[in-house]
Amino acid sequence: MCGRYSLGVPSATDLATMLRARLRPEHEALFRPRYNVAPTQRSWVVREEEGRPTLAPAVWGFPSTTGKFLINARSETAATRPAFRGAWKERRCVVPTDGFFEWKGPPRDRRPLWFHPADGGLLLLAGLFQDGPEPRFVILTTAANEIVAPVHDRMPAILAEDEAEAWLADPPEEPLAPAPAHVLRARPVSPRVNSVANDDPECLAPPPPDEPGPGGQLRLL
C-alpha cells in the first residue's frame, strides 16, 4: 500500500538532474517541493518519451467505473487486470519520492511513520500511467519486507537505478519483489501529516514529546 508520500526536492531542474531525465521548459514552473502528496493531486513521474527518460507532471490516481480513484496496483496481477494491463504493457513509469508514509496504532490513535532512503536521496517507485489532457499514474505495490511488515502487509515496489531503467524499457516477466531490508529507514513524524491540508517541512518533523510515535526508529530497506 502507498497512500501518501513526500518529494521535497527544491526544484524540477534539481530533480531532473538527480534522475538524469529530460525536463520540458513548460513544466518547470509547475513544480514545488511537496511533503505530503495525496491521491488526486499532481506530482511527478519519469516516463519514456521519444526514447528518452522524461520528467513530467501527472495526477495520482486512475478513474474507475465505481467513481473512486485507483491509486495502487498489485504488481502480481497488474499485467492481467483490465484497469492496468494496457499500461503494464506500454505505459510504465517511475515515481520519484524521498519517502512514503504509513500509520501504526489503534484506529483512534494512528501515528505516522516516514519510510525514507537509508542513505538519503530518492526512492524510485514502479508506476503505470495513462495519457490524456492531464496524464495520470498509479503506484505498484508488492508484499511488505520485514521492515514494513509490522506496519502493513504491502509496500511500494521500489526499484534500484538499473531496475528502473529496465522497467521503463520492458515489462518484467515476474512480479516485482520487495526491496531488501537495508535500503530504508523509518522514523515517527509529526501528526500534521495526518491531514492532507498540511504540506510543509513540518510534516517531517519529529512528533511532539507527548506523542513519541510507535516504537522509535525502525530500520527499513
C-alpha positions as a Markdown table, in Angstrom:
| # | Residue | x | y | z |
|---|---|---|---|---|
| 1 | Met | 0.0 | 0.0 | 0.0 |
| 2 | Cys | 1.1 | 3.5 | -0.7 |
| 3 | Gly | -1.3 | 6.3 | 0.1 |
| 4 | Arg | 0.9 | 9.3 | 0.9 |
| 5 | Tyr | 4.5 | 10.3 | 0.1 |
| 6 | Ser | 6.9 | 13.2 | 0.0 |
| 7 | Leu | 9.1 | 14.8 | -2.6 |
| 8 | Gly | 11.0 | 17.7 | -1.0 |
| 9 | Val | 13.5 | 18.3 | -3.8 |
| 10 | Pro | 13.9 | 22.1 | -4.3 |
| 11 | Ser | 13.2 | 22.4 | -8.0 |
| 12 | Ala | 12.2 | 20.4 | -11.1 |
| 13 | Thr | 15.7 | 21.1 | -12.5 |
| 14 | Asp | 17.3 | 19.6 | -9.4 |
| 15 | Leu | 15.0 | 16.6 | -9.7 |
| 16 | Ala | 15.6 | 16.1 | -13.4 |
| 17 | Thr | 19.4 | 16.2 | -12.8 |
| 18 | Met | 19.2 | 13.6 | -10.0 |
| 19 | Leu | 17.2 | 11.4 | -12.3 |
| 20 | Arg | 19.2 | 12.1 | -15.4 |
| 21 | Ala | 15.9 | 12.9 | -17.2 |
| 22 | Arg | 14.8 | 15.5 | -19.7 |
| 23 | Leu | 12.6 | 18.3 | -18.4 |
| 24 | Arg | 10.4 | 20.2 | -20.8 |
| 25 | Pro | 10.7 | 24.0 | -20.1 |
| 26 | Glu | 6.9 | 24.5 | -19.9 |
| 27 | His | 6.8 | 22.0 | -17.0 |
| 28 | Glu | 9.5 | 23.6 | -14.8 |
| 29 | Ala | 7.2 | 26.3 | -13.3 |
| 30 | Leu | 4.6 | 23.6 | -12.2 |
| 31 | Phe | 7.0 | 22.1 | -9.6 |
| 32 | Arg | 7.1 | 22.8 | -5.9 |
| 33 | Pro | 8.6 | 20.8 | -3.0 |
| 34 | Arg | 6.0 | 18.5 | -1.5 |
| 35 | Tyr | 5.9 | 17.0 | 2.0 |
| 36 | Asn | 2.5 | 15.3 | 1.9 |
| 37 | Val | 1.5 | 14.2 | -1.6 |
| 38 | Ala | -2.0 | 12.7 | -1.6 |
| 39 | Pro | -4.1 | 10.9 | -4.2 |
| 40 | Thr | -5.9 | 13.1 | -6.8 |
| 41 | Gln | -3.1 | 15.6 | -6.5 |
| 42 | Arg | -0.4 | 16.4 | -9.1 |
| 43 | Ser | 3.0 | 15.0 | -8.7 |
| 44 | Trp | 5.8 | 13.9 | -11.0 |
| 45 | Val | 6.8 | 10.8 | -12.9 |
| 46 | Val | 9.6 | 9.7 | -15.2 |
| 47 | Arg | 8.4 | 8.1 | -18.5 |
| 48 | Glu | 10.0 | 7.3 | -21.8 |
| 49 | Glu | 9.3 | 10.0 | -24.5 |
| 50 | Glu | 11.0 | 9.7 | -27.9 |
| 51 | Gly | 13.3 | 7.1 | -26.5 |
| 52 | Arg | 14.5 | 9.4 | -23.6 |
| 53 | Pro | 13.6 | 9.3 | -19.9 |
| 54 | Thr | 11.5 | 12.5 | -19.3 |
| 55 | Leu | 10.3 | 14.1 | -16.1 |
| 56 | Ala | 6.7 | 15.1 | -16.4 |
| 57 | Pro | 3.7 | 16.1 | -14.1 |
| 58 | Ala | 0.9 | 13.7 | -13.7 |
| 59 | Val | -2.1 | 13.3 | -11.3 |
| 60 | Trp | -2.1 | 10.4 | -8.8 |
| 61 | Gly | -5.0 | 8.0 | -9.5 |
| 62 | Phe | -6.7 | 6.3 | -12.4 |
| 63 | Pro | -10.5 | 6.9 | -12.6 |
| 64 | Ser | -12.6 | 3.8 | -12.3 |
| 65 | Thr | -16.2 | 2.6 | -13.0 |
| 66 | Thr | -17.0 | 2.9 | -9.3 |
| 67 | Gly | -16.3 | 6.7 | -9.3 |
| 68 | Lys | -13.3 | 6.1 | -6.9 |
| 69 | Phe | -9.7 | 6.6 | -8.0 |
| 70 | Leu | -7.3 | 3.6 | -8.2 |
| 71 | Ile | -4.1 | 4.8 | -6.6 |
| 72 | Asn | -2.2 | 1.5 | -6.3 |
| 73 | Ala | -1.9 | -1.6 | -8.5 |
| 74 | Arg | -0.7 | -5.0 | -7.2 |
| 75 | Ser | 2.4 | -6.0 | -9.2 |
| 76 | Glu | 1.3 | -9.6 | -9.0 |
| 77 | Thr | -1.9 | -9.0 | -11.0 |
| 78 | Ala | -1.5 | -5.7 | -12.9 |
| 79 | Ala | -0.4 | -7.4 | -16.1 |
| 80 | Thr | -3.8 | -9.1 | -16.4 |
| 81 | Arg | -6.3 | -6.7 | -14.7 |
| 82 | Pro | -8.3 | -4.7 | -17.3 |
| 83 | Ala | -7.7 | -1.5 | -15.5 |
| 84 | Phe | -3.9 | -1.8 | -15.7 |
| 85 | Arg | -2.9 | -4.4 | -18.3 |
| 86 | Gly | -2.5 | -1.9 | -21.2 |
| 87 | Ala | -0.4 | 0.4 | -19.1 |
| 88 | Trp | 1.7 | -2.5 | -17.8 |
| 89 | Lys | 2.5 | -3.4 | -21.4 |
| 90 | Glu | 3.0 | 0.0 | -22.9 |
| 91 | Arg | 2.9 | 2.9 | -20.3 |
| 92 | Arg | 5.3 | 2.2 | -17.4 |
| 93 | Cys | 6.8 | 5.0 | -15.4 |
| 94 | Val | 8.9 | 5.7 | -12.3 |
| 95 | Val | 7.6 | 7.7 | -9.4 |
| 96 | Pro | 10.4 | 9.6 | -7.6 |
| 97 | Thr | 9.9 | 10.2 | -3.9 |
| 98 | Asp | 12.1 | 10.9 | -0.9 |
| 99 | Gly | 9.9 | 8.9 | 1.4 |
| 100 | Phe | 6.4 | 7.4 | 1.9 |
| 101 | Phe | 4.1 | 7.3 | 4.9 |
| 102 | Glu | 2.4 | 4.5 | 6.8 |
| 103 | Trp | 0.4 | 4.6 | 10.0 |
| 104 | Lys | 0.7 | 2.5 | 13.1 |
| 105 | Gly | -1.6 | 2.2 | 16.2 |
| 106 | Pro | -5.3 | 1.7 | 17.0 |
| 107 | Pro | -7.9 | 3.4 | 14.8 |
| 108 | Arg | -8.4 | 6.3 | 17.2 |
| 109 | Asp | -4.7 | 7.0 | 17.7 |
| 110 | Arg | -2.9 | 6.4 | 14.4 |
| 111 | Arg | 0.7 | 7.6 | 14.4 |
| 112 | Pro | 2.6 | 8.3 | 11.2 |
| 113 | Leu | 5.9 | 6.8 | 10.2 |
| 114 | Trp | 8.0 | 8.2 | 7.3 |
| 115 | Phe | 9.9 | 5.4 | 5.4 |
| 116 | His | 12.9 | 7.0 | 3.6 |
| 117 | Pro | 16.2 | 6.0 | 1.9 |
| 118 | Ala | 18.8 | 4.9 | 4.4 |
| 119 | Asp | 21.5 | 6.9 | 2.6 |
| 120 | Gly | 19.4 | 9.9 | 1.6 |
| 121 | Gly | 18.4 | 10.7 | -1.9 |
| 122 | Leu | 15.4 | 9.3 | -3.7 |
| 123 | Leu | 13.3 | 6.2 | -3.8 |
| 124 | Leu | 12.3 | 5.1 | -7.3 |
| 125 | Leu | 8.8 | 3.5 | -7.2 |
| 126 | Ala | 7.4 | 1.5 | -10.1 |
| 127 | Gly | 4.3 | 3.0 | -11.6 |
| 128 | Leu | 1.9 | 3.0 | -14.5 |
| 129 | Phe | 0.5 | 6.0 | -16.3 |
| 130 | Gln | -2.4 | 7.0 | -18.5 |
| 131 | Asp | -2.2 | 9.6 | -21.3 |
| 132 | Gly | -4.7 | 12.3 | -21.7 |
| 133 | Pro | -5.2 | 16.1 | -21.3 |
| 134 | Glu | -4.0 | 15.5 | -17.7 |
| 135 | Pro | -1.8 | 12.3 | -17.5 |
| 136 | Arg | -2.4 | 10.1 | -14.5 |
| 137 | Phe | -0.4 | 7.5 | -12.6 |
| 138 | Val | -0.7 | 4.7 | -10.1 |
| 139 | Ile | 2.0 | 3.2 | -7.9 |
| 140 | Leu | 2.7 | -0.5 | -8.0 |
| 141 | Thr | 2.9 | -2.5 | -4.7 |
| 142 | Thr | 4.4 | -5.7 | -3.6 |
| 143 | Ala | 4.5 | -7.8 | -0.4 |
| 144 | Ala | 6.0 | -6.0 | 2.5 |
| 145 | Asn | 9.5 | -6.8 | 3.5 |
| 146 | Glu | 10.5 | -7.5 | 7.2 |
| 147 | Ile | 10.8 | -3.7 | 7.9 |
| 148 | Val | 7.4 | -2.6 | 6.6 |
| 149 | Ala | 5.5 | -5.8 | 7.6 |
| 150 | Pro | 5.0 | -4.8 | 11.3 |
| 151 | Val | 3.0 | -1.8 | 9.9 |
| 152 | His | 1.4 | -3.0 | 6.7 |
| 153 | Asp | 1.3 | -6.2 | 4.6 |
| 154 | Arg | 2.0 | -4.2 | 1.4 |
| 155 | Met | 4.6 | -1.7 | 0.4 |
| 156 | Pro | 5.5 | 0.3 | -2.8 |
| 157 | Ala | 7.6 | -1.6 | -5.4 |
| 158 | Ile | 11.0 | 0.1 | -5.0 |
| 159 | Leu | 13.4 | -0.1 | -7.9 |
| 160 | Ala | 17.2 | 0.2 | -7.9 |
| 161 | Glu | 18.6 | 2.5 | -10.6 |
| 162 | Asp | 19.4 | -0.3 | -13.0 |
| 163 | Glu | 16.0 | -1.9 | -12.3 |
| 164 | Ala | 14.3 | 1.5 | -13.1 |
| 165 | Glu | 15.9 | 1.7 | -16.5 |
| 166 | Ala | 14.9 | -1.9 | -17.3 |
| 167 | Trp | 11.3 | -1.2 | -16.0 |
| 168 | Leu | 10.9 | 1.7 | -18.4 |
| 169 | Ala | 12.3 | -0.4 | -21.3 |
| 170 | Asp | 10.2 | -3.6 | -21.0 |
| 171 | Pro | 7.7 | -5.1 | -18.6 |
| 172 | Pro | 9.2 | -7.8 | -16.4 |
| 173 | Glu | 8.1 | -11.4 | -16.7 |
| 174 | Glu | 8.0 | -11.9 | -12.9 |
| 175 | Pro | 6.1 | -9.8 | -10.3 |
| 176 | Leu | 8.2 | -7.1 | -8.7 |
| 177 | Ala | 9.9 | -8.2 | -5.5 |
| 178 | Pro | 10.1 | -6.4 | -2.2 |
| 179 | Ala | 13.2 | -4.2 | -1.8 |
| 180 | Pro | 15.8 | -5.6 | 0.5 |
| 181 | Ala | 15.7 | -4.5 | 4.1 |
| 182 | His | 18.9 | -2.4 | 4.2 |
| 183 | Val | 17.6 | 0.2 | 1.8 |
| 184 | Leu | 15.2 | 2.1 | 4.1 |
| 185 | Arg | 14.9 | 3.6 | 7.5 |
| 186 | Ala | 11.7 | 4.7 | 9.2 |
| 187 | Arg | 11.0 | 7.2 | 11.9 |
| 188 | Pro | 8.0 | 8.8 | 13.6 |
| 189 | Val | 6.9 | 12.2 | 12.2 |
| 190 | Ser | 4.5 | 14.9 | 13.1 |
| 191 | Pro | 0.8 | 14.2 | 13.3 |
| 192 | Arg | 0.5 | 17.2 | 10.9 |
| 193 | Val | 0.9 | 14.7 | 8.1 |
| 194 | Asn | -2.5 | 13.1 | 9.0 |
| 195 | Ser | -4.3 | 16.0 | 7.3 |
| 196 | Val | -3.8 | 16.4 | 3.5 |
| 197 | Ala | -4.3 | 20.2 | 4.2 |
| 198 | Asn | -0.8 | 20.2 | 5.7 |
| 199 | Asp | 2.0 | 20.2 | 3.2 |
| 200 | Asp | 5.2 | 21.8 | 4.6 |
| 201 | Pro | 8.5 | 20.7 | 6.0 |
| 202 | Glu | 7.0 | 20.5 | 9.5 |
| 203 | Cys | 5.2 | 17.3 | 8.3 |
| 204 | Leu | 8.5 | 15.5 | 8.5 |
| 205 | Ala | 9.4 | 17.0 | 12.0 |
| 206 | Pro | 9.6 | 14.6 | 14.9 |
| 207 | Pro | 6.4 | 14.2 | 16.9 |
| 208 | Pro | 5.9 | 16.3 | 20.0 |
| 209 | Pro | 7.4 | 14.9 | 23.2 |
| 210 | Asp | 4.0 | 13.8 | 24.4 |
| 211 | Glu | 3.5 | 12.0 | 21.1 |
| 212 | Pro | 6.5 | 9.7 | 20.8 |
| 213 | Gly | 5.2 | 7.6 | 18.0 |
| 214 | Pro | 5.1 | 3.9 | 17.5 |
| 215 | Gly | 8.3 | 2.4 | 18.8 |
| 216 | Gly | 11.1 | 4.9 | 17.8 |
| 217 | Gln | 13.3 | 4.5 | 14.8 |
| 218 | Leu | 13.0 | 1.5 | 12.5 |
| 219 | Arg | 15.3 | 0.1 | 10.0 |
| 220 | Leu | 13.6 | -0.2 | 6.7 |
| 221 | Leu | 15.3 | -1.1 | 3.5 |
